[in-house]
Every structure is written in C-alpha cells, then in structure tokens.
XYZ file of N, CA and C in Angstrom:
810
model
N 106.735 103.667 112.076
C 105.463 102.839 112.490
C 105.970 101.833 113.533
N 105.244 101.506 114.590
C 105.480 100.455 115.521
C 104.571 99.260 115.628
N 103.769 99.026 114.469
C 102.876 98.088 114.253
C 103.680 96.811 113.798
N 103.605 95.715 114.482
C 104.170 94.590 114.215
C 103.259 93.563 113.680
N 103.609 92.551 112.823
C 102.753 91.715 112.296
C 103.042 90.301 112.952
N 101.757 89.495 113.271
C 102.096 88.096 113.797
C 101.025 87.333 113.247
N 101.241 85.952 113.585
C 100.112 84.878 113.364
C 99.880 84.229 114.418
N 98.599 83.863 114.865
C 98.317 83.222 115.834
C 97.235 81.939 115.259
N 97.461 80.826 116.095
C 96.747 79.829 115.751
C 95.125 79.983 116.081
N 94.236 79.474 115.255
C 92.886 79.509 115.498
C 92.228 78.267 115.014
N 90.932 78.117 115.288
C 90.283 76.853 115.184
C 90.153 76.518 113.600
N 90.380 77.393 112.745
C 90.181 77.455 111.252
C 91.553 77.456 110.574
N 92.623 77.666 111.370
C 94.061 77.853 110.758
C 94.665 79.014 111.351
N 95.298 79.562 110.667
C 96.197 80.838 111.320
C 95.312 81.999 111.148
N 95.459 83.046 112.112
C 94.855 84.278 112.065
C 95.883 85.221 112.071
N 95.954 86.151 111.153
C 96.828 87.269 110.915
C 96.492 88.465 111.698
N 97.457 89.014 112.514
C 97.186 90.147 113.183
C 98.279 91.230 113.400
N 97.853 92.460 113.584
C 98.612 93.622 113.767
C 98.651 93.777 115.278
N 99.818 94.165 115.762
C 99.966 94.394 117.256
C 100.882 95.653 117.498
N 100.596 96.422 118.475
C 101.276 97.568 118.704
C 101.414 97.609 120.412
N 102.523 97.549 120.894
C 102.579 97.485 122.327
C 103.566 98.498 122.789
N 103.512 99.721 122.229
C 104.341 100.874 122.435
C 104.502 101.323 124.001
N 105.564 101.556 124.551
C 105.826 102.251 125.898
C 105.222 101.164 126.966
N 105.024 101.953 128.106
C 104.596 101.003 129.309
C 103.185 100.666 129.219
N 102.833 99.334 129.317
C 101.455 98.858 129.129
C 100.709 98.973 130.377
N 99.834 99.888 130.637
C 99.136 99.960 131.898
C 97.534 99.935 131.776
N 97.044 100.192 130.511
C 95.646 100.231 130.306
C 95.225 98.761 129.836
N 94.060 98.468 129.952
C 93.464 97.179 129.230
C 93.716 96.906 127.861
N 93.947 95.758 127.222
C 94.258 95.642 125.851
C 93.205 96.086 125.002
N 93.293 96.540 123.848
C 92.279 96.998 122.949
C 92.300 96.123 121.726
N 91.155 95.353 121.458
C 90.986 94.636 120.287
C 90.217 95.421 119.150
N 90.733 95.670 117.914
C 90.030 96.319 116.954
C 89.697 95.449 115.772
N 88.252 95.460 115.389
C 87.670 94.387 114.418
C 87.282 95.255 113.374
N 87.529 94.637 112.030
C 87.440 95.556 110.735
C 86.019 95.073 110.104
N 85.702 95.970 109.263
C 84.300 95.771 108.317
C 84.603 94.664 107.420
N 83.545 94.257 106.666
C 83.485 93.453 105.593
C 83.682 94.373 104.298
N 84.518 93.902 103.419
C 85.562 92.716 103.052
C 86.888 93.293 103.457
N 87.105 94.077 104.349
C 88.511 94.662 104.567
C 89.264 93.750 105.415
N 90.321 94.137 106.093
C 91.109 93.439 107.010
C 91.666 94.530 108.100
N 92.561 93.984 109.015
C 93.111 94.955 109.945
C 93.853 96.247 109.332
N 94.157 96.017 107.980
C 94.698 97.263 107.345
C 93.802 98.520 107.521
N 92.421 98.525 107.866
C 91.871 99.733 107.985
C 92.235 100.317 109.118
N 92.630 99.683 110.085
C 93.047 100.438 111.453
C 94.574 101.057 111.520
N 95.352 100.715 110.573
C 96.594 101.349 110.565
C 96.767 102.614 110.936
N 95.933 103.545 110.447
C 96.191 104.942 110.914
C 96.107 105.122 112.348
N 95.022 104.428 112.902
C 94.663 104.633 114.348
C 95.446 103.908 115.404
N 96.015 102.767 115.028
C 96.687 101.809 115.917
C 97.758 102.562 116.656
N 98.764 103.234 115.971
C 99.670 103.982 116.702
C 99.178 105.071 117.884
N 98.196 105.641 117.380
C 97.687 106.732 118.267
C 96.976 106.022 119.407
N 96.499 104.948 119.396
C 95.792 104.329 120.456
C 96.623 103.437 121.155
N 97.922 103.120 120.842
C 98.752 102.103 121.456
C 99.598 102.775 122.434
N 99.323 104.055 122.820
C 100.159 104.646 124.107
C 99.724 104.061 125.423
N 100.421 103.367 126.111
C 100.120 102.630 127.397
C 99.114 101.692 127.331
N 98.801 101.002 126.280
C 98.037 99.702 126.041
C 98.548 98.964 124.813
N 98.125 97.627 124.897
C 98.474 96.854 123.714
C 97.281 96.896 122.789
N 97.387 97.080 121.587
C 96.475 97.152 120.482
C 96.666 95.863 119.456
N 95.425 95.321 119.277
C 95.479 94.043 118.548
C 94.417 94.314 117.502
N 94.922 94.079 116.095
C 93.858 94.247 115.172
C 94.075 93.070 114.143
N 93.205 92.036 114.457
C 93.363 90.798 113.603
C 92.569 90.978 112.248
N 92.890 90.304 111.349
C 92.173 89.840 110.101
C 91.189 88.777 110.577
N 89.881 89.093 110.316
C 88.953 87.933 110.830
C 89.116 86.880 109.746
N 88.668 85.554 110.100
C 88.810 84.363 109.319
C 88.304 84.507 107.903
N 88.962 84.234 106.986
C 88.703 84.392 105.644
C 88.977 85.812 104.992
N 89.579 86.780 105.623
C 89.694 88.165 105.101
C 91.224 88.382 105.518
N 91.704 89.257 104.609
C 93.096 89.573 104.737
C 93.994 88.344 104.496
N 94.956 88.254 105.515
C 95.812 86.997 105.385
C 95.366 86.064 106.336
N 94.342 85.911 106.912
C 93.931 84.874 107.850
C 93.201 83.876 107.061
N 93.443 82.573 107.499
C 92.842 81.383 106.864
C 91.262 81.434 107.112
N 90.551 81.020 106.072
C 88.991 80.923 106.070
C 88.632 79.652 106.792
N 87.391 79.809 107.351
C 86.573 78.663 107.929
C 86.227 77.797 106.472
N 85.920 76.545 106.628
C 85.456 75.752 105.658
C 84.248 76.290 104.911
N 83.172 76.784 105.749
C 81.975 77.460 105.278
C 81.794 78.670 105.913
N 80.850 79.424 105.445
C 80.538 80.729 106.243
C 80.246 80.729 107.843
N 80.966 81.413 108.437
C 80.889 81.489 110.081
C 79.868 82.468 110.306
N 79.163 82.235 111.606
C 78.215 83.074 112.023
C 78.898 84.115 112.828
N 77.983 85.248 113.236
C 78.635 86.279 114.023
C 78.958 85.683 115.394
N 78.188 84.941 115.889
C 78.512 84.185 117.111
C 79.756 83.352 116.965
N 79.854 82.593 115.932
C 81.192 81.849 115.847
C 82.468 82.775 115.690
N 82.352 83.937 115.068
C 83.296 84.838 114.974
C 83.659 85.387 116.176
N 82.675 85.682 117.019
C 82.869 86.403 118.317
C 83.521 85.264 119.304
N 83.306 84.049 119.188
C 83.883 82.922 120.019
C 85.414 82.944 119.640
N 85.714 83.137 118.264
C 87.067 83.020 117.792
C 87.907 84.185 118.229
N 87.163 85.366 118.214
C 87.995 86.534 118.760
C 88.159 86.393 120.253
N 87.436 85.807 120.937
C 87.591 85.601 122.368
C 88.554 84.666 122.632
N 88.728 83.583 121.911
C 89.701 82.594 121.923
C 91.167 83.171 121.660
N 91.223 84.085 120.668
C 92.434 84.791 120.089
C 92.837 85.447 121.467
N 92.152 86.185 122.116
C 92.385 87.224 123.083
C 93.054 86.281 124.433
N 92.254 85.166 124.634
C 92.704 84.302 125.556
C 94.114 83.634 125.487
N 94.284 83.134 123.995
C 95.538 82.578 123.773
C 96.783 83.677 123.568
N 96.526 84.997 123.341
C 97.425 85.919 123.238
C 98.040 86.312 124.785
N 96.865 86.133 125.668
C 97.288 86.361 127.095
C 98.051 85.341 127.803
N 97.562 84.039 127.364
C 98.310 82.919 128.001
C 99.640 82.900 127.419
N 100.154 83.447 126.334
C 101.426 83.415 125.812
C 102.031 84.738 126.257
N 101.447 85.552 127.006
C 102.237 86.831 127.445
C 102.301 87.871 126.565
N 101.614 87.831 125.331
C 101.686 88.795 124.347
C 100.945 90.007 124.593
N 99.748 89.751 125.599
C 98.946 90.804 126.054
C 98.717 90.495 127.524
N 98.452 91.597 128.127
C 98.228 91.408 129.820
C 96.887 90.556 129.885
N 96.828 89.707 131.085
C 95.688 88.951 131.398
C 94.568 90.062 131.848
N 93.314 89.549 131.815
C 92.218 90.365 132.347
C 91.336 90.902 131.338
N 90.353 91.830 131.767
C 89.427 92.466 130.746
C 90.014 93.237 129.716
N 89.568 93.483 128.476
C 89.990 94.106 127.398
C 88.631 94.772 126.844
N 89.209 95.952 126.024
C 88.065 96.726 125.310
C 88.056 96.180 123.820
N 86.924 96.684 123.154
C 86.763 96.211 121.639
C 86.228 97.536 120.944
N 87.065 97.605 119.868
C 86.405 98.704 118.778
C 86.132 97.989 117.614
N 84.989 98.281 117.041
C 84.508 97.574 115.770
C 84.052 98.538 114.743
N 84.018 98.097 113.547
C 83.532 99.032 112.501
C 82.564 98.204 111.538
N 81.467 98.558 111.312
C 80.440 97.758 110.614
C 80.339 96.380 111.041
N 80.817 95.330 110.349
C 80.778 93.932 110.754
C 81.426 93.782 111.956
N 82.620 94.559 112.218
C 83.366 94.315 113.468
C 82.587 94.893 114.684
N 81.688 95.853 114.514
C 80.908 96.364 115.546
C 79.897 95.275 116.048
N 79.377 94.466 115.006
C 78.476 93.355 115.531
C 79.279 92.343 116.107
N 80.400 92.010 115.837
C 81.011 90.952 116.392
C 81.442 91.597 117.717
N 81.787 92.858 117.896
C 82.067 93.453 119.287
C 80.770 93.283 120.278
N 79.487 93.310 119.804
C 78.382 93.367 120.491
C 78.136 91.872 120.846
N 78.339 90.885 119.972
C 78.355 89.356 120.297
C 79.374 89.190 121.506
N 80.528 89.518 121.277
C 81.604 89.299 122.282
C 81.190 89.871 123.677
N 80.636 91.038 123.695
C 80.171 91.727 124.881
C 79.134 90.885 125.743
N 78.284 90.391 124.834
C 77.124 89.684 125.489
C 77.454 88.229 125.898
N 78.305 87.678 125.256
C 78.960 86.270 125.450
C 79.807 86.298 126.646
N 80.707 87.409 126.767
C 81.688 87.544 127.885
C 81.709 88.680 128.627
N 80.544 89.062 129.174
C 80.525 90.270 129.860
C 81.603 90.659 130.940
N 82.108 89.541 131.478
C 83.230 89.599 132.547
C 84.689 89.853 131.908
N 84.666 89.675 130.675
C 86.026 89.874 129.894
C 85.896 91.280 128.968
N 84.901 91.368 128.436
C 84.670 92.715 127.471
C 84.324 93.902 128.409
N 85.210 94.634 128.547
C 85.081 95.939 129.528
C 84.192 97.191 128.861
N 84.686 97.488 127.870
C 83.723 98.575 127.057
C 84.004 98.421 125.700
N 82.943 98.840 124.836
C 82.897 98.683 123.413
C 82.755 99.905 122.759
N 83.374 100.214 121.567
C 83.227 101.201 120.857
C 82.790 100.966 119.341
N 81.533 100.746 118.977
C 81.025 100.414 117.666
C 81.152 101.807 116.805
N 81.803 101.607 115.646
C 81.721 102.664 114.546
C 80.583 102.322 113.509
N 79.547 102.689 113.586
C 78.393 102.403 112.632
C 77.646 100.876 113.050
N 76.482 100.791 113.128
C 75.819 99.577 113.445
C 74.793 99.182 112.412
N 74.837 98.013 111.746
C 73.770 97.676 110.733
C 72.564 97.049 111.342
N 71.641 97.933 111.781
C 70.434 97.620 112.456
C 69.317 97.655 111.462
N 68.908 96.364 111.012
C 67.747 96.183 110.091
C 66.746 95.327 110.582
N 65.553 95.494 110.221
C 64.503 94.507 110.616
C 64.687 93.353 109.763
N 63.724 92.360 110.301
C 63.973 90.893 109.716
C 63.683 90.813 108.107
N 62.786 91.762 107.699
C 62.419 91.814 106.253
C 63.543 92.260 105.434
N 64.216 93.388 105.924
C 65.520 93.961 105.348
C 66.527 92.979 105.361
N 66.735 92.427 106.477
C 67.807 91.195 106.586
C 67.652 90.267 105.498
N 66.495 89.722 105.628
C 66.222 88.720 104.355
C 66.643 89.225 103.140
N 65.808 90.358 102.719
C 66.202 90.786 101.287
C 67.701 91.035 100.957
N 68.406 91.510 101.988
C 69.854 91.817 101.639
C 70.509 90.613 101.635
N 70.128 89.430 102.386
C 70.782 88.163 102.359
C 70.554 87.568 101.073
N 69.393 87.696 100.293
C 69.161 87.229 99.105
C 69.983 88.107 98.067
N 70.198 89.177 98.168
C 71.010 89.987 97.218
C 72.401 89.651 97.205
N 72.940 89.623 98.486
C 74.371 89.320 98.544
C 74.758 87.899 98.039
N 73.948 86.894 98.309
C 74.194 85.600 97.976
C 74.128 85.548 96.381
N 73.525 86.178 95.707
C 73.605 86.125 94.425
C 74.997 86.565 93.839
N 75.613 87.473 94.490
C 76.909 87.771 94.205
C 77.212 88.540 92.784
N 78.322 89.218 92.691
C 78.596 89.864 91.500
C 79.232 88.748 90.607
N 78.957 88.768 89.281
C 79.660 88.022 88.065
C 80.997 88.405 87.771
N 81.862 87.762 87.650
C 83.313 88.048 87.111
C 83.143 88.241 85.472
N 83.989 89.185 85.079
C 83.945 89.462 83.588
C 85.343 89.301 83.152
N 85.738 88.845 82.091
C 86.988 88.546 81.411
C 87.652 89.963 81.149
N 86.803 91.004 80.836
C 87.228 92.249 80.380
C 87.441 93.116 81.718
N 87.284 92.679 82.835
C 87.620 93.347 84.069
C 86.589 94.417 84.525
N 85.321 94.444 83.802
C 84.314 95.347 83.989
C 83.726 95.266 85.459
N 83.876 94.110 86.059
C 83.352 93.925 87.378
C 84.126 94.706 88.288
N 85.531 95.008 87.975
C 86.349 95.661 88.809
C 86.005 97.159 88.763
N 85.810 97.614 87.538
C 85.375 99.103 87.241
C 83.939 99.298 88.154
N 83.094 98.284 88.140
C 81.840 98.485 88.686
C 81.949 98.505 90.295
N 83.066 97.627 90.841
C 83.208 97.809 92.272
C 83.833 99.049 92.598
N 84.676 99.636 91.574
C 85.161 101.043 91.966
C 84.113 101.895 91.960
N 83.387 101.966 90.928
C 82.188 103.120 90.862
C 81.367 102.984 92.003
N 81.049 101.677 92.674
C 80.141 101.606 93.746
C 80.843 102.105 94.982
N 82.269 101.845 95.195
C 82.924 102.394 96.209
C 83.099 103.795 96.103
N 83.053 104.406 95.113
C 83.025 105.890 94.974
C 81.969 106.509 95.721
N 80.776 105.947 95.737
C 79.688 106.375 96.366
C 79.775 106.343 97.885
N 80.673 105.637 98.333
C 80.794 105.386 99.977
C 82.024 106.244 100.493
N 83.021 106.398 99.570
C 84.349 107.149 100.035
C 83.846 108.522 100.644
N 84.642 109.076 101.744
C 84.667 110.283 102.147
C 85.175 111.120 100.921
N 84.522 112.242 100.399
C 85.129 112.868 99.315
C 86.355 113.596 99.448
N 86.800 113.558 100.742
C 88.129 114.304 101.021
C 89.317 113.297 100.990
N 89.017 111.952 100.779
C 90.233 110.904 100.662
C 90.734 110.784 99.428
N 92.129 110.463 99.350
C 92.901 110.603 98.132
C 92.739 109.233 97.584
N 93.084 109.260 96.003
C 92.967 108.164 95.256
C 93.833 106.949 95.607
N 95.037 107.226 96.151
C 95.965 106.272 96.593
C 95.265 105.370 97.548
N 94.647 105.914 98.673
C 93.831 105.128 99.683
C 92.640 104.366 99.103
N 92.064 104.991 98.138
C 90.902 104.429 97.325
C 91.315 103.049 96.713
N 92.517 103.201 96.137
C 93.055 102.173 95.531
C 93.539 100.851 96.451
N 94.217 101.173 97.491
C 94.520 100.260 98.639
C 93.122 99.711 99.068
N 92.097 100.398 99.401
C 90.786 99.849 99.971
C 90.204 98.898 98.917
N 90.373 99.186 97.535
C 89.866 98.409 96.567
C 90.599 96.974 96.595
N 91.818 97.146 96.698
C 92.903 95.896 96.792
C 92.457 94.906 98.074
N 91.850 95.586 99.161
C 91.671 94.717 100.223
C 90.292 94.078 99.982
N 89.460 94.774 99.279
C 88.149 94.057 99.017
C 88.396 92.855 98.057
N 89.233 92.857 97.314
C 89.524 91.696 96.415
C 90.123 90.375 96.997
N 90.917 90.602 98.237
C 91.746 89.575 98.729
C 90.871 88.366 99.183
N 89.677 88.804 99.586
C 88.669 87.435 100.083
C 88.043 86.712 98.778
N 88.204 87.159 97.659
C 87.746 86.752 96.533
C 86.145 86.215 96.568
N 85.807 84.995 96.238
C 84.574 84.527 96.474
C 83.866 84.580 97.756
N 84.721 84.658 98.813
C 84.242 84.652 100.202
C 83.801 86.203 100.706
N 83.917 87.240 99.751
C 83.674 88.482 100.108
C 82.322 88.682 100.784
N 81.389 87.998 100.389
C 79.960 88.094 100.899
C 79.779 87.575 102.330
N 80.597 86.628 102.801
C 80.506 85.792 103.936
C 80.212 86.766 105.208
N 80.900 87.909 105.349
C 80.859 88.801 106.418
C 79.360 89.371 106.612
N 79.092 89.621 105.288
C 77.660 90.279 105.154
C 76.526 89.154 105.672
N 76.686 88.029 105.098
C 75.789 87.079 105.569
C 75.666 86.783 106.890
N 76.922 86.945 107.520
C 76.906 86.835 109.053
C 76.165 87.679 109.706
N 76.424 89.020 109.216
C 75.598 90.353 109.967
C 74.032 90.044 109.560
N 73.613 89.736 108.528
C 72.154 89.663 108.143
C 71.528 88.466 108.992
N 72.317 87.484 109.174
C 71.752 86.364 110.001
C 71.794 86.470 111.466
N 72.334 87.620 112.033
C 72.449 88.046 113.428
C 71.380 88.927 113.986
N 70.671 88.627 114.908
C 69.606 89.399 115.618
C 70.167 90.484 116.278
N 70.494 91.539 115.868
C 71.157 92.706 116.546
C 70.263 93.424 117.343
N 69.001 93.503 116.847
C 67.954 94.196 117.700
C 67.728 93.657 118.983
N 67.861 92.311 119.054
C 67.637 91.560 120.405
C 69.013 91.668 121.289
N 70.096 91.805 120.553
C 71.621 91.679 121.189
C 71.745 93.051 121.750
N 71.458 94.240 121.251
C 71.692 95.393 121.762
C 71.312 95.667 123.276
N 70.027 95.541 123.407
C 69.507 95.867 124.800
C 70.084 95.059 125.869
N 70.780 93.969 125.617
C 71.301 93.108 126.537
C 72.791 93.678 126.975
N 73.267 94.523 126.413
C 74.698 95.069 126.707
C 74.548 95.671 128.125
N 75.564 95.249 128.837
C 75.891 95.860 130.166
C 77.063 96.784 130.346
N 77.861 96.685 129.185
C 78.974 97.612 129.307
C 78.700 98.981 128.862
N 79.493 99.972 129.074
C 79.338 101.346 128.680
C 79.872 101.253 127.219
N 79.082 102.015 126.458
C 79.272 101.834 124.989
C 79.539 103.359 124.340
N 80.442 103.587 123.485
C 80.659 104.815 122.644
C 80.256 104.414 121.297
N 79.083 104.943 120.898
C 78.658 104.676 119.571
C 79.086 105.867 118.607
N 80.024 105.604 117.731
C 80.466 106.610 116.832
C 79.654 106.400 115.359
N 79.124 107.539 115.121
C 78.200 107.421 113.817
C 78.715 108.455 112.665
N 79.548 107.972 111.846
C 79.911 108.744 110.783
C 78.661 108.719 109.612
N 78.588 109.645 108.887
C 77.479 109.698 107.933
C 77.858 108.902 106.522
N 78.070 107.552 107.034
C 78.124 106.720 105.813
C 76.901 105.803 105.498
N 77.208 104.712 104.911
C 75.845 104.028 104.403
C 75.179 103.446 105.568
N 75.670 103.370 106.840
C 74.905 102.914 107.867
C 74.504 104.135 108.829
N 74.445 105.290 108.340
C 74.045 106.543 109.213
C 72.629 106.129 109.746
N 71.640 105.932 108.967
C 70.372 105.813 109.466
C 70.214 104.593 110.199
N 70.779 103.487 109.913
C 70.649 102.190 110.776
C 71.410 102.484 112.198
N 72.257 103.276 112.243
C 73.120 103.640 113.493
C 72.316 104.513 114.242
N 71.418 105.383 113.794
C 70.604 106.273 114.570
C 69.441 105.451 115.243
N 69.016 104.384 114.449
C 67.815 103.554 114.984
C 68.531 102.548 116.001
N 69.730 102.163 115.959
C 70.282 101.426 116.978
C 70.612 101.958 118.278
N 70.814 103.253 118.256
C 71.321 103.973 119.452
C 70.280 103.856 120.748
N 68.877 104.185 120.555
C 68.132 104.042 121.573
C 67.973 102.645 122.286
N 68.423 101.588 121.449
C 68.325 100.259 122.133
C 69.157 99.797 122.996
N 70.440 100.811 123.024
C 71.728 100.352 123.792
C 71.466 101.113 125.283
N 71.598 100.235 126.318
C 71.092 100.867 127.669
C 72.267 101.936 128.204
N 73.473 101.875 128.079
C 74.438 102.621 128.574
C 75.285 103.250 127.329
N 74.603 104.172 126.604
C 75.291 104.450 125.194
C 75.469 105.997 125.274
N 76.749 106.378 124.628
C 76.981 107.770 124.294
C 77.196 107.744 122.860
N 76.196 108.352 122.160
C 76.070 108.711 120.694
C 76.960 109.742 120.224
N 77.923 109.704 119.464
C 78.829 110.826 118.856
C 78.445 110.746 117.299
N 77.700 111.594 116.842
C 77.576 111.702 115.420
C 78.827 112.350 114.732
N 79.157 111.939 113.622
C 80.132 112.638 112.856
C 79.613 112.906 111.416
N 78.703 113.856 111.307
C 77.961 114.377 110.079
C 79.067 114.660 108.862
N 79.002 114.268 107.861
C 79.949 114.474 106.739
C 81.141 113.555 106.628
N 81.302 112.706 107.533
C 82.433 111.758 107.555
C 82.131 110.410 106.680
N 82.724 110.031 105.784
C 82.491 108.742 105.206
C 83.610 107.808 105.321
N 83.687 106.935 104.429
C 84.818 105.883 104.518
C 86.120 106.429 104.201
N 86.989 106.188 105.033
C 88.330 106.916 105.098
C 88.481 107.708 106.215
N 87.468 107.659 107.069
C 87.639 108.630 108.168
C 88.683 108.270 109.241
N 89.288 107.111 109.333
C 90.204 106.792 110.228
C 91.635 107.480 109.676
N 91.602 107.898 108.518
C 92.890 108.588 107.945
C 92.534 110.089 108.147
N 91.379 110.602 107.787
C 91.023 111.971 107.765
C 90.647 112.488 109.064
N 90.224 111.779 110.037
C 89.797 112.222 111.389
C 90.534 111.498 112.467
N 91.767 111.091 112.118
C 92.518 110.137 113.077
C 92.656 110.671 114.361
N 92.982 112.081 114.451
C 93.530 112.471 115.952
C 92.128 112.694 116.540
N 91.099 113.233 115.892
C 89.666 113.438 116.721
C 89.291 112.043 117.041
N 89.190 110.962 116.380
C 88.713 109.676 116.684
C 89.445 109.102 117.733
N 90.793 109.181 117.641
C 91.629 108.633 118.843
C 91.446 109.390 120.017
N 91.491 110.560 120.036
C 91.127 111.259 121.360
C 89.797 110.906 121.722
N 88.755 110.716 120.971
C 87.558 110.364 121.588
C 87.478 109.031 122.207
N 87.966 108.128 121.371
C 88.145 106.600 122.035
C 89.098 106.777 123.264
N 90.218 107.282 123.288
C 91.088 107.355 124.443
C 90.312 107.847 125.690
N 89.644 108.851 125.612
C 88.948 109.645 126.672
C 87.763 108.622 127.226
N 87.191 107.910 126.246
C 86.081 107.068 126.678
C 86.694 105.838 127.302
N 87.927 105.287 127.013
C 88.348 104.162 127.553
C 89.098 104.428 128.952
N 89.380 105.685 129.075
C 90.001 106.060 130.317
C 89.070 106.346 131.534
N 87.830 106.538 131.249
C 86.741 106.756 132.266
C 86.282 105.700 132.896
C-alpha cells in the first residue's frame, strides 16, 4: 500500500489525513471526504486505485478519526471552509500541486463537497457525490430532534450490540464480517461527538445549494439508506450525470472498487 499518513494544522487543532502521490503527478489533486461517523479509513480501498497520476488526500474531518474536534459542533459551511484551508495549506507546503482540485464525497462528505464547490467555484473543478441526503425542512427538523437525543450507554454493552444490529441493516450483504467490525470501530472513535456530522447535514439547506452548482457532477447512487433522497436530489443539479448502483450498500468501496475507480477516473479525465 502506498498510502502515507500525515497531520496538518487546522483552526481547531491537528487534522489527520491519508495521502497517496504515486507516480508522476499530472492531474489535479483529489480530495476525498468521508461519511459520519467514519474517517478517511473508508476510502483506503479506493485511494491507491485513484492515485495514479494525481495526489489523493483523504482527511478525517474535525472530530472524527484521529483529527482534533472543534469546541462545539461545526456547520457544513465551517467544515467546507476548513477543507478549503487544508487544500490551500497543503499546496503552499508543496505537498500537492497548486491550482484547482476535484472532490469526492460520501453522505456527509458529499454535502461538504457541495458547500466547497459553491464557496470556491474557481478552485473546485469537479465533484463526485456518492449519495446525497436531500430532505425537506420538516424531515430535517425531525431528524435533528432524534439524533440530539442520542443513544444511551449501557454498562452491559448492550448499546454496542444495538449499534451492530442497526449497522447490519445498512451493510451490503456481500461484505465480510471483518470489514463490518472495522466499520463499527470507526463509529466508536468519535464517542459523544458521533451525532455532530448528522446535525451539520440536517442544518444545511442542500435543496438550495444543489441548483447553484456550476461544476460537472458525477452523482453515484448506491442502493443504501440514501437511495431515495439521492434520486430526489439528481434533478436539482444543473450539470449532473446520475449513475445508479442498485443492490450496492455500505462496503461498496471494497466490493465494487475497480468499477467505482474506473467510473471516477473517466469522469475526472473528461
């Protein structure tokens, strides 16, 4: 594996990131943003496949993985600004080339990618959201209320088995148990902050943001828990290519690595 781990300074402390810069770098850098409550770990199967001729950067967003948290929950706009600053600082240090870059996101990472693209259309060249959580205001409010209640912790560990049971409903049935265990471990790393990313998503007006996008967009739609919201989101995006992946659930970057890498490579090369 050619992935190297680094730390960069951010406004809330250190940001942990994975970087692969294999071979001669000729294409724009690629930033990969993970879902809640995971980390850049989710991208490890795809990073080497996408790092041929480009620098690939997969940070842990603040408060997740090994990145320091903000003192209070950050908004999507604040997270987008932090990721833009990260790319600026990496370019200034010569870690990645200067100039525009591309962004791939997954769930929460997709929303951050949209916010980055609207904030800095001169810097974000193309985006690849994998699933988009498009909900109306009533659903966003209801979901915000539910997640802030949060799960209670149990001395007997039953909250862990409850989390496992819930995750089983989301996993692609083809994925192996070892990967499921790693996925559960990533969920636990953020502790009581686990809901912060969801709160950021439900507090962001994605329906207004999507029509403002000026970049080409490849919207990948696995048949996961955001299958229907993603279908609703597609018509709002001006320059979109929708690619459904029926039957694919969480774990798809392991199971469908070559297909997804080829899809993203072809889109970024055009």
